[in-house]
Amino acid sequence: HQTLKDSQDNIDLFSDPKSFEDGWNWLQSQVNVLNSQIKVGNADSLAEQLKRSSPMSKTLALKVMQELVDTYDLSIKAMKMSSAWKPEEQVRLFKRMLQPYLNLLLDWGKNIADPVTIPWHEDWPLSNYLDRMEILFKDLPENDTNHLRPSPRFSVVAAMIGSATAFERHFPEHIEDMFTLIHQNLIAIVTNSNNQLYDDGLLQQALLPDLLKGILKDFNTAPFGRKFQRMGFEIGNEAVIVKYNIPLRSHAAQMWLHFDKATNEIALKGFLLGLARTRWESGRTNLWTLDKLGVLPLSEPIRISDQELSFSWKIKDLQSIPAAMEQWKFLLDMSLDPRLETQGIEGALNRLKSTKTEITNFWKSIIKDRNLKFLFERNIYKQCLLLNDKEINLMLASVAGEGMMNADEEVRTSARSLFRDLIWEQKGYVEAEIAASKGVSNDNPEIRLTAFELFRILVANDKAYDAAEKAAAKGILDKDSRIHTNAAQIFTNLYEKGRGYATAETAAIEGIKNLDAGVRSNTLLLFDALFQRGIGHATAETAAMEGMKEVNKNVRQGAIDLFIALVDNDSGLAAAEIAARAGMKDLDDGVLLSAVNLFKALIKKGISYTLAEAVADQGVTNPDPNVRQSSFDLLTVLIENGQGYATAEAAAIEGMKDPHLDIRLSALKIFNALVKKGKGYAAAATAASAGVVDSDYMVRNSALELFDQLFMKKAGYNVAATVAEEALKSSNSGVRRTVLELHITLLRGNFIQNGAAEKAAMAGISDLDKDVRNNALALFGLLVQKGTGYAAATAAASAGVIDSDNDIRSKAFQLFEDLVQKGEGYVAATKAASTTLTDANTLFYKQAYNLFNILLNKGQGYAEAEAVASVGLINSNFSIRESAWDLYSILFEKGKGYSTAATALSQEILNPNWFRRDKALTLFKLIFRLNEGFDAAEMASNAALHNADWEYRTTALMLLKALVLNGKSYTTAEQAVLFAITDSSVYVKTHAIRLFEELINRGEGYRSADTVAETLATLALANGSIDQETFNLIILLFDKGFGYNAAATCASLSILTGQDFGSEGKRLINELFSKDIGYATVEKLASERLTSIDEEVRKRAFELFTILFKSEQGYRIAMRHPVVYMMFQGGYSY
């Protein structure tokens, strides 16, 4: 104790790399002293002291335990905060230091923590929880410095012991999370042990503040409507903390009473734990309301996260408790019932039965705070509107105006929504117009945008026409396209109201000249809106003609785009033709493209065919490649409209010779359009032949598409077959790839002989280019589907599965699968699958297993499959083990593989990974159903049973139980029980009891029954308690005529220790006495407990004596114990 109390100098050792190991050795020596099972000198172990010693001794022991927890915590923090360590070193040390800290938790959790008084979720009893903690810790990396910090969503209160939440929802993700969780769990175990020392009567007599004692008394008597359990009691230098737990389905809640010794203030702290969804936000709103009303003031800020809502109320006097309990109950109900989540501030006011005046004044005070973020959050302001109070509405309009200028988008959006709601009620529109007019001139484009959106609302509600028109004229020139769009929409809305035409026309003329493409684009929409109302055509035509004269290319492009809009509205056709001709000669790509689009618009109107054809014919020979390409595009449009076939074909033939890539692509596009119209097949085939051997892959792909189009017309396949065969010898690998794709297309359409395709595939499979080899395999796959080329395909697949490229290997496996399905290539496929599964590269194991599956279903490869499956079953890779088991499943169906499977599983039973052991256990059970594997399983269980690790011993007992359930290994199982029944691990002992129970139920194990019963009774006496599993077995043995003395011992202990099954203990004692046995044992145990300092224990001892007296036993003992003697004299006269 003194060593820990004065340990600061030792804690400082962890800050320096030179002294770290000294500090580490010292710290581990302190941990070893407080191991629950180790005896120091002649003293009892820590676990024994906590069970048997006086309350004062227990208090001192728990204080030392708490000091160890705090010292370990400070030691880790000293290392973490030291600048002498690099982060990479710190994270490794962090996990190293945590391992003994976790071991301490596992020790105290298994041997000191009381699972009866600590709340648990039904799916996460203490043993499961601690096991998962250990697994999670092992999986944490040692090389990620992010683990020095907590993960963003972790809630330690939700994850820790006693929270009673579903642990899988709150797993620690970082080492820092694990550190915090271990620390808090150790504290929880200590405080829970402390809690058991203080019953309600003792607390009322303790030197605690009257207010705290009054609250504790109220907690025990208040009609709360929900079960809650005191789970911890902490008395520290600074505070007294009493902790309660409240189970709530898959989540939970905790309530802490916190008395601050320095300030003499009491706070009630609440924790709602579980996934947030929307309920925690609703809870925060309710808490905020109660604070604002002064009903339950908050002593610290509300904390909210994805996993937790926590708060702290100031408790001034006992009169605060009913209100606190009522509101706390609502929060708990809300966490379970989604319908209550909608009861925000209004619901809180209703529950408090507030008057209308109180409600109005409350809202006024909120609005006066000018907390815009809060007012707009979750539309809280809407509840103010419902009051229909003139003063409040004016205040809200002022708040909305202020919000419109806020840089926060959410605030502005909510302010706009508030104005909308006010305007709908014919209120606040003057303030809205002022705010919008001010906003459209702001330098911040986001604020301007919100202002324009508000103007749209005003106009839609017949307000602020003039101001909106003025703003729209300004916005149409804004560089921000969003603002420009809103301005144009405002003009559209104004048109619907019969307003703004002249202003819109003027604005549109300026907008079409703007250098920004977005502005010009939205101006076109504005002109469209004008055109739809039969106005603006002349203005637009004049503006477009003037724009064509501008030096700036963007303005010229805008002018042509305006002409397109005019043509779409059957206006300015003559001027548009002139503009289109001029645009085709422009040097700018954008103008050229717009000119082509203008010709498209004219052609759709059934005009300008001849002009467009002439312009295009002239343009395809222009030195400028951009002009040539635009001309080709125009010819494509003419073809699509049934015009210019001959001109287009001639141009495309020349275009295929053009050095520019885009021209050749455009030429192929023309041929595609011609073929669709049933024209130019011969020239198109020639062009496609040239295209597939082009140096550029895009041209080659377009040529393949052209061939596809020709094939659909039943044309061009002879030309395609010729070029496909000749081009295989090309020095360009890309060309070779393309012609193999062409072979595939030809073969699929039966436009080529199988032999020619096979020859091409064989040439491609040995190509140096991987993509060529890939296409060759695809071609072989098609040949196999057509029922030909099997031998060559088998050779290709064999080469492919050992290729250096992974895609090739994958495709080769697929080809083998196709061959095997056709009844071909069995030997080569089996060899490929076997070789792959013995390769160090595991990437293709899955495909190799799939190939074996197909082979086995064809009655092939049994021996090879069994060999690789036995190796795969013990592979470290999970997916490989699963695939191996799938392979075994098929082998089992064929009556094969039992022996090797059992041998492999025997190894897995001894694997360090608990998951793999568990899987092996499951698979053994499956083999047992086939009446196989029993001998191997028995041998494996023997090996595991004698392992030093308790987890292996547990697995062994579970495996033996599976054997017993199948009517096997009774003798081995009985010997295992005798070996394991005294195991130091409670888990091993529990499984030994379950195994023996199964043996007894099957009429086996009787030779050892008395020995097992006496051993369990001896252990129970040593521990001073008995668990349910042990008691059930004792009753079973008793019913079978075994272990009478043990039954007397265990039945007495069940009563003396106050177990829930103590009533069964009474029944068992009465049955023993009816057989006239067990008196001495019961008498002895009852007598020993009569001198206990624990009043509850003495009461239970008296209870045993009443049973003895009824059987006319226990008189002599009564004479030696005055209290029993008085009890005897008081009513028991036999």
Short mmCIF file of C-alpha atoms in Angstrom, two decimals, residues 107-461:
data_model
loop_
_atom_site.label_atom_id
_atom_site.label_comp_id
_atom_site.label_asym_id
_atom_site.label_seq_id
_atom_site.Cartn_x
_atom_site.Cartn_y
_atom_site.Cartn_z
CA ASP A 107 -8.01 -11.94 -13.67
CA TRP A 108 -10.22 -9.64 -11.61
CA GLY A 109 -13.12 -10.08 -14.03
CA LYS A 110 -13.07 -13.87 -13.73
CA ASN A 111 -12.19 -14.19 -10.04
CA ILE A 112 -13.38 -11.03 -8.26
CA ALA A 113 -16.19 -9.40 -10.27
CA ASP A 114 -19.62 -10.51 -9.12
CA PRO A 115 -21.76 -11.44 -12.16
CA VAL A 116 -24.87 -11.38 -9.98
CA THR A 117 -24.65 -7.71 -9.02
CA ILE A 118 -23.10 -6.33 -12.25
CA PRO A 119 -25.71 -5.75 -14.99
CA TRP A 120 -25.16 -7.61 -18.28
CA HIS A 121 -26.81 -7.75 -21.67
CA GLU A 122 -28.33 -11.20 -22.18
CA ASP A 123 -26.07 -11.85 -25.20
CA TRP A 124 -22.95 -10.65 -23.40
CA PRO A 125 -22.45 -12.38 -20.05
CA LEU A 126 -19.16 -11.63 -18.28
CA SER A 127 -17.29 -14.63 -19.72
CA ASN A 128 -18.21 -13.77 -23.32
CA TYR A 129 -17.41 -10.11 -22.76
CA LEU A 130 -13.92 -10.82 -21.38
CA ASP A 131 -13.19 -13.36 -24.12
CA ARG A 132 -14.07 -10.82 -26.79
CA MET A 133 -11.94 -8.14 -25.06
CA GLU A 134 -8.97 -10.49 -25.38
CA ILE A 135 -9.69 -11.19 -29.06
CA LEU A 136 -10.14 -7.52 -29.89
CA PHE A 137 -6.85 -6.68 -28.19
CA LYS A 138 -4.93 -9.30 -30.17
CA ASP A 139 -6.26 -7.85 -33.43
CA LEU A 140 -5.05 -4.30 -32.71
CA PRO A 141 -1.99 -3.31 -34.80
CA GLU A 142 1.33 -2.21 -33.29
CA ASN A 143 2.49 -0.02 -36.16
CA ASP A 144 -0.31 2.54 -36.66
CA THR A 145 0.29 5.83 -34.85
CA ASN A 146 -3.40 6.74 -35.27
CA HIS A 147 -4.00 4.28 -32.44
CA LEU A 148 -2.39 6.72 -30.00
CA ARG A 149 -5.63 8.70 -30.32
CA PRO A 150 -9.22 7.61 -29.63
CA SER A 151 -11.45 6.63 -32.55
CA PRO A 152 -14.12 9.26 -33.28
CA ARG A 153 -17.25 7.27 -32.39
CA PHE A 154 -16.16 5.19 -29.40
CA SER A 155 -18.18 5.58 -26.19
CA VAL A 156 -16.48 4.04 -23.17
CA VAL A 157 -19.58 4.38 -20.99
CA ALA A 158 -21.57 2.34 -23.53
CA ALA A 159 -18.85 -0.30 -23.92
CA MET A 160 -17.77 -0.83 -20.31
CA ILE A 161 -18.72 -3.51 -17.80
CA GLY A 162 -22.13 -2.88 -16.27
CA SER A 163 -23.53 -0.82 -19.15
CA ALA A 164 -25.78 -3.78 -20.15
CA THR A 165 -25.61 -2.72 -23.81
CA ALA A 166 -25.07 -5.00 -26.82
CA PHE A 167 -21.26 -4.96 -26.77
CA GLU A 168 -20.90 -5.65 -30.52
CA ARG A 169 -22.29 -2.16 -31.18
CA HIS A 170 -19.56 -0.48 -29.14
CA PHE A 171 -16.31 -2.36 -29.83
CA PRO A 172 -13.08 -0.39 -29.22
CA GLU A 173 -11.35 0.33 -32.55
CA HIS A 174 -8.05 1.92 -31.47
CA ILE A 175 -5.48 1.00 -28.82
CA GLU A 176 -6.40 4.23 -27.03
CA ASP A 177 -10.05 3.05 -26.91
CA MET A 178 -8.88 -0.27 -25.44
CA PHE A 179 -6.75 1.56 -22.82
CA THR A 180 -9.71 3.68 -21.71
CA LEU A 181 -12.03 0.66 -21.66
CA ILE A 182 -9.64 -1.53 -19.61
CA HIS A 183 -9.11 1.33 -17.13
CA GLN A 184 -12.82 2.01 -16.69
CA ASN A 185 -13.64 -1.70 -16.41
CA LEU A 186 -11.12 -2.15 -13.61
CA ILE A 187 -12.63 0.85 -11.81
CA ALA A 188 -16.11 -0.65 -12.34
CA ILE A 189 -15.05 -3.94 -10.72
CA VAL A 190 -13.58 -2.11 -7.71
CA THR A 191 -16.57 0.21 -7.29
CA ASN A 192 -19.00 -2.67 -7.65
CA SER A 193 -17.14 -4.57 -4.92
CA ASN A 194 -17.25 -1.42 -2.78
CA ASN A 195 -20.95 -1.10 -3.49
CA GLN A 196 -21.65 -4.50 -1.94
CA LEU A 197 -20.19 -3.34 1.38
CA TYR A 198 -22.81 -0.61 1.79
CA ASP A 199 -26.45 -1.63 2.22
CA ASP A 200 -29.17 1.02 2.34
CA GLY A 201 -29.34 1.02 6.14
CA LEU A 202 -25.61 1.54 6.50
CA LEU A 203 -25.65 4.43 4.02
CA GLN A 204 -28.33 6.19 6.03
CA GLN A 205 -26.09 5.94 9.12
CA ALA A 206 -22.93 7.06 7.30
CA LEU A 207 -21.37 10.53 7.58
CA LEU A 208 -22.85 11.69 4.29
CA PRO A 209 -24.65 15.00 3.59
CA ASP A 210 -28.31 14.94 4.55
CA LEU A 211 -29.33 15.94 1.02
CA LEU A 212 -27.42 13.00 -0.49
CA LYS A 213 -28.90 10.57 2.04
CA GLY A 214 -32.35 11.99 1.33
CA ILE A 215 -31.90 11.49 -2.38
CA LEU A 216 -30.67 7.92 -1.88
CA LYS A 217 -33.74 7.20 0.26
CA ASP A 218 -36.05 8.75 -2.37
CA PHE A 219 -34.42 6.66 -5.08
CA ASN A 220 -35.33 3.53 -3.16
CA THR A 221 -38.96 4.52 -2.64
CA ALA A 222 -39.87 6.70 -5.66
CA PRO A 223 -42.40 5.11 -8.08
CA PHE A 224 -40.07 5.17 -11.08
CA GLY A 225 -41.88 2.59 -13.20
CA ARG A 226 -38.64 0.98 -14.38
CA LYS A 227 -36.15 -1.34 -12.69
CA PHE A 228 -32.79 0.17 -11.82
CA GLN A 229 -29.90 -1.31 -9.91
CA ARG A 230 -27.15 0.25 -7.83
CA MET A 231 -23.95 -0.96 -9.46
CA GLY A 232 -21.16 1.08 -7.89
CA PHE A 233 -20.17 3.15 -4.89
CA GLU A 234 -17.03 5.30 -4.96
CA ILE A 235 -15.67 7.30 -2.05
CA GLY A 236 -12.73 9.40 -3.18
CA ASN A 237 -10.78 12.37 -1.89
CA GLU A 238 -12.78 14.76 -4.04
CA ALA A 239 -16.19 13.16 -4.49
CA VAL A 240 -18.69 10.48 -3.55
CA ILE A 241 -20.27 8.80 -6.58
CA VAL A 242 -23.20 6.39 -6.50
CA LYS A 243 -23.87 4.61 -9.81
CA TYR A 244 -27.11 3.01 -11.01
CA ASN A 245 -27.80 0.95 -14.13
CA ILE A 246 -31.10 0.78 -16.05
CA PRO A 247 -31.42 -1.98 -18.72
CA LEU A 248 -33.23 -0.93 -21.91
CA ARG A 249 -33.45 -3.79 -24.44
CA SER A 250 -30.32 -3.74 -26.64
CA HIS A 251 -29.05 -0.47 -25.17
CA ALA A 252 -28.97 0.83 -21.60
CA ALA A 253 -28.85 3.85 -19.36
CA GLN A 254 -26.85 4.81 -16.29
CA MET A 255 -27.57 7.33 -13.58
CA TRP A 256 -24.86 8.69 -11.27
CA LEU A 257 -25.26 10.75 -8.13
CA HIS A 258 -22.13 12.90 -7.81
CA PHE A 259 -21.41 14.71 -4.53
CA ASP A 260 -18.56 17.23 -4.80
CA LYS A 261 -16.83 17.50 -1.39
CA ALA A 262 -15.24 20.86 -2.18
CA THR A 263 -18.47 22.65 -3.19
CA ASN A 264 -21.00 20.50 -1.28
CA GLU A 265 -23.03 20.35 -4.52
CA ILE A 266 -24.88 17.34 -5.86
CA ALA A 267 -25.35 16.56 -9.55
CA LEU A 268 -27.49 13.85 -11.14
CA LYS A 269 -25.63 12.62 -14.19
CA GLY A 270 -27.49 10.67 -16.88
CA PHE A 271 -26.05 8.48 -19.63
CA LEU A 272 -28.19 7.11 -22.47
CA LEU A 273 -26.14 4.50 -24.30
CA GLY A 274 -26.65 2.97 -27.72
CA LEU A 275 -26.88 3.92 -31.38
CA ALA A 276 -28.10 7.50 -31.72
CA ARG A 277 -30.34 7.49 -34.80
CA THR A 278 -32.49 10.61 -34.09
CA ARG A 279 -33.37 9.98 -30.45
CA TRP A 280 -30.31 11.54 -28.81
CA GLU A 281 -30.88 14.78 -30.74
CA SER A 282 -34.47 14.80 -29.47
CA GLY A 283 -33.17 14.17 -25.96
CA ARG A 284 -30.79 17.11 -26.20
CA THR A 285 -33.67 19.41 -27.21
CA ASN A 286 -35.67 18.32 -24.15
CA LEU A 287 -32.70 18.81 -21.81
CA TRP A 288 -32.00 22.26 -23.24
CA THR A 289 -35.64 23.26 -22.69
CA LEU A 290 -35.64 22.13 -19.07
CA ASP A 291 -32.43 24.09 -18.49
CA LYS A 292 -33.79 27.26 -20.11
CA LEU A 293 -36.95 27.08 -18.01
CA GLY A 294 -34.85 26.70 -14.86
CA VAL A 295 -36.70 23.48 -13.97
CA LEU A 296 -33.57 21.30 -14.11
CA PRO A 297 -30.46 23.47 -14.67
CA LEU A 298 -27.48 21.81 -16.37
CA SER A 299 -24.21 21.81 -14.45
CA GLU A 300 -22.11 21.09 -17.56
CA PRO A 301 -22.63 21.03 -21.35
CA ILE A 302 -24.67 18.22 -22.89
CA ARG A 303 -22.49 15.60 -24.60
CA ILE A 304 -23.85 13.86 -27.69
CA SER A 305 -22.25 11.35 -30.06
CA ASP A 306 -23.23 8.44 -32.31
CA GLN A 307 -23.18 6.14 -29.28
CA GLU A 308 -24.14 8.25 -26.27
CA LEU A 309 -26.14 11.14 -24.81
CA SER A 310 -24.95 12.37 -21.42
CA PHE A 311 -25.92 15.30 -19.20
CA SER A 312 -25.66 16.58 -15.64
CA TRP A 313 -28.45 18.27 -13.63
CA LYS A 314 -27.84 20.43 -10.57
CA ILE A 315 -29.87 19.07 -7.65
CA LYS A 316 -30.57 21.93 -5.23
CA ASP A 317 -32.93 20.18 -2.81
CA LEU A 318 -35.16 17.15 -2.35
CA GLN A 319 -38.01 18.98 -4.11
CA SER A 320 -36.00 18.70 -7.36
CA ILE A 321 -36.02 14.90 -7.26
CA PRO A 322 -39.64 14.23 -8.42
CA ALA A 323 -39.18 16.52 -11.43
CA ALA A 324 -35.81 14.96 -12.22
CA MET A 325 -37.20 11.43 -12.01
CA GLU A 326 -40.24 12.34 -14.14
CA GLN A 327 -38.11 13.91 -16.90
CA TRP A 328 -35.50 11.13 -16.69
CA LYS A 329 -38.30 8.58 -17.11
CA PHE A 330 -39.48 10.43 -20.24
CA LEU A 331 -35.97 10.33 -21.71
CA LEU A 332 -35.82 6.58 -21.08
CA ASP A 333 -39.25 6.02 -22.63
CA MET A 334 -38.27 8.16 -25.63
CA SER A 335 -35.14 6.05 -26.20
CA LEU A 336 -37.42 3.02 -26.72
CA ASP A 337 -40.43 4.61 -28.45
CA PRO A 338 -39.72 6.51 -31.73
CA ARG A 339 -43.13 8.18 -31.47
CA LEU A 340 -41.93 10.20 -28.47
CA GLU A 341 -38.94 11.57 -30.41
CA THR A 342 -41.16 14.19 -32.04
CA GLN A 343 -42.03 15.69 -28.65
CA GLY A 344 -39.41 18.41 -28.73
CA ILE A 345 -39.64 21.72 -26.92
CA GLU A 346 -43.42 21.84 -27.27
CA GLY A 347 -43.70 18.39 -25.68
CA ALA A 348 -41.49 19.46 -22.76
CA LEU A 349 -43.62 22.57 -22.19
CA ASN A 350 -46.80 20.47 -22.25
CA ARG A 351 -45.40 17.94 -19.78
CA LEU A 352 -44.58 20.82 -17.42
CA LYS A 353 -48.17 22.13 -17.88
CA SER A 354 -46.86 25.60 -18.83
CA THR A 355 -49.43 28.39 -19.32
CA LYS A 356 -49.73 30.25 -22.63
CA THR A 357 -48.09 33.32 -21.06
CA GLU A 358 -45.20 31.21 -19.76
CA ILE A 359 -44.79 29.62 -23.18
CA THR A 360 -44.84 32.98 -24.98
CA ASN A 361 -42.31 34.50 -22.59
CA PHE A 362 -40.11 31.42 -22.95
CA TRP A 363 -39.99 31.77 -26.71
CA LYS A 364 -39.36 35.50 -26.54
CA SER A 365 -36.36 34.88 -24.30
CA ILE A 366 -35.05 32.30 -26.79
CA ILE A 367 -35.40 34.65 -29.75
CA LYS A 368 -33.73 37.49 -27.82
CA ASP A 369 -30.67 35.27 -27.36
CA ARG A 370 -30.12 35.60 -31.15
CA ASN A 371 -28.69 32.08 -31.30
CA LEU A 372 -29.44 31.65 -34.99
CA LYS A 373 -27.87 28.20 -35.24
CA PHE A 374 -30.09 26.88 -32.47
CA LEU A 375 -33.27 28.63 -33.63
CA PHE A 376 -32.96 27.17 -37.10
CA GLU A 377 -31.83 23.75 -35.96
CA ARG A 378 -34.57 21.17 -36.63
CA ASN A 379 -36.93 24.06 -37.50
CA ILE A 380 -37.45 25.01 -33.85
CA TYR A 381 -38.63 28.45 -35.01
CA LYS A 382 -41.78 26.81 -36.43
CA GLN A 383 -43.06 26.28 -32.90
CA CYS A 384 -42.83 30.04 -32.38
CA LEU A 385 -44.95 30.63 -35.48
CA LEU A 386 -47.71 28.42 -34.10
CA LEU A 387 -48.26 30.93 -31.28
CA ASN A 388 -49.43 33.52 -33.85
CA ASP A 389 -48.11 36.29 -31.61
CA LYS A 390 -47.56 39.63 -33.37
CA GLU A 391 -44.51 40.60 -31.33
CA ILE A 392 -42.93 37.17 -31.82
CA ASN A 393 -43.57 37.32 -35.58
CA LEU A 394 -41.82 40.70 -35.80
CA MET A 395 -38.92 39.33 -33.79
CA LEU A 396 -38.71 36.29 -36.09
CA ALA A 397 -38.70 38.48 -39.22
CA SER A 398 -35.80 40.43 -37.73
CA VAL A 399 -33.96 37.17 -36.96
CA ALA A 400 -34.58 35.92 -40.50
CA GLY A 401 -33.18 39.13 -41.97
CA GLU A 402 -30.07 38.72 -39.89
CA GLY A 403 -29.81 35.06 -40.88
CA MET A 404 -29.91 35.92 -44.59
CA MET A 405 -26.53 37.64 -44.19
CA ASN A 406 -24.93 34.76 -42.26
CA ALA A 407 -21.95 32.98 -43.81
CA ASP A 408 -23.27 29.60 -42.63
CA GLU A 409 -25.29 28.00 -45.42
CA GLU A 410 -27.57 26.09 -43.05
CA VAL A 411 -28.44 29.29 -41.20
CA ARG A 412 -29.17 31.16 -44.47
CA THR A 413 -31.29 28.31 -45.81
CA SER A 414 -33.29 28.21 -42.57
CA ALA A 415 -33.68 32.00 -42.61
CA ARG A 416 -35.05 31.80 -46.14
CA SER A 417 -37.44 29.05 -45.03
CA LEU A 418 -38.55 31.20 -42.08
CA PHE A 419 -39.30 34.11 -44.41
CA ARG A 420 -41.23 31.72 -46.66
CA ASP A 421 -43.38 30.55 -43.74
CA LEU A 422 -44.01 34.16 -42.65
CA ILE A 423 -44.89 35.24 -46.19
CA TRP A 424 -47.38 32.38 -46.52
CA GLU A 425 -49.12 33.90 -43.49
CA GLN A 426 -48.96 37.37 -45.10
CA LYS A 427 -46.36 38.49 -42.57
CA GLY A 428 -42.74 39.62 -42.79
CA TYR A 429 -42.69 40.32 -46.53
CA VAL A 430 -41.46 43.91 -46.08
CA GLU A 431 -38.50 42.67 -44.05
CA ALA A 432 -37.96 39.88 -46.60
CA GLU A 433 -37.80 42.39 -49.48
CA ILE A 434 -35.27 44.52 -47.56
CA ALA A 435 -33.13 41.47 -46.75
CA ALA A 436 -33.24 40.17 -50.33
CA SER A 437 -32.40 43.57 -51.84
CA LYS A 438 -29.47 43.89 -49.46
CA GLY A 439 -28.29 40.33 -50.16
CA VAL A 440 -28.13 40.61 -53.98
CA SER A 441 -25.38 43.23 -53.63
CA ASN A 442 -23.26 41.20 -51.19
CA ASP A 443 -19.71 40.25 -52.21
CA ASN A 444 -20.28 36.65 -51.08
CA PRO A 445 -21.83 34.71 -54.01
CA GLU A 446 -23.50 32.25 -51.57
CA ILE A 447 -25.33 35.09 -49.82
CA ARG A 448 -26.32 36.57 -53.21
CA LEU A 449 -27.68 33.19 -54.27
CA THR A 450 -29.86 32.89 -51.14
CA ALA A 451 -31.14 36.43 -51.70
CA PHE A 452 -32.22 35.59 -55.28
CA GLU A 453 -33.94 32.46 -54.01
CA LEU A 454 -35.85 34.64 -51.54
CA PHE A 455 -36.89 36.97 -54.35
CA ARG A 456 -38.31 33.98 -56.19
CA ILE A 457 -40.42 33.19 -53.09
CA LEU A 458 -41.60 36.79 -52.89
CA VAL A 459 -42.61 36.92 -56.57
CA ALA A 460 -44.38 33.55 -56.31
CA ASN A 461 -46.43 35.09 -53.47
#
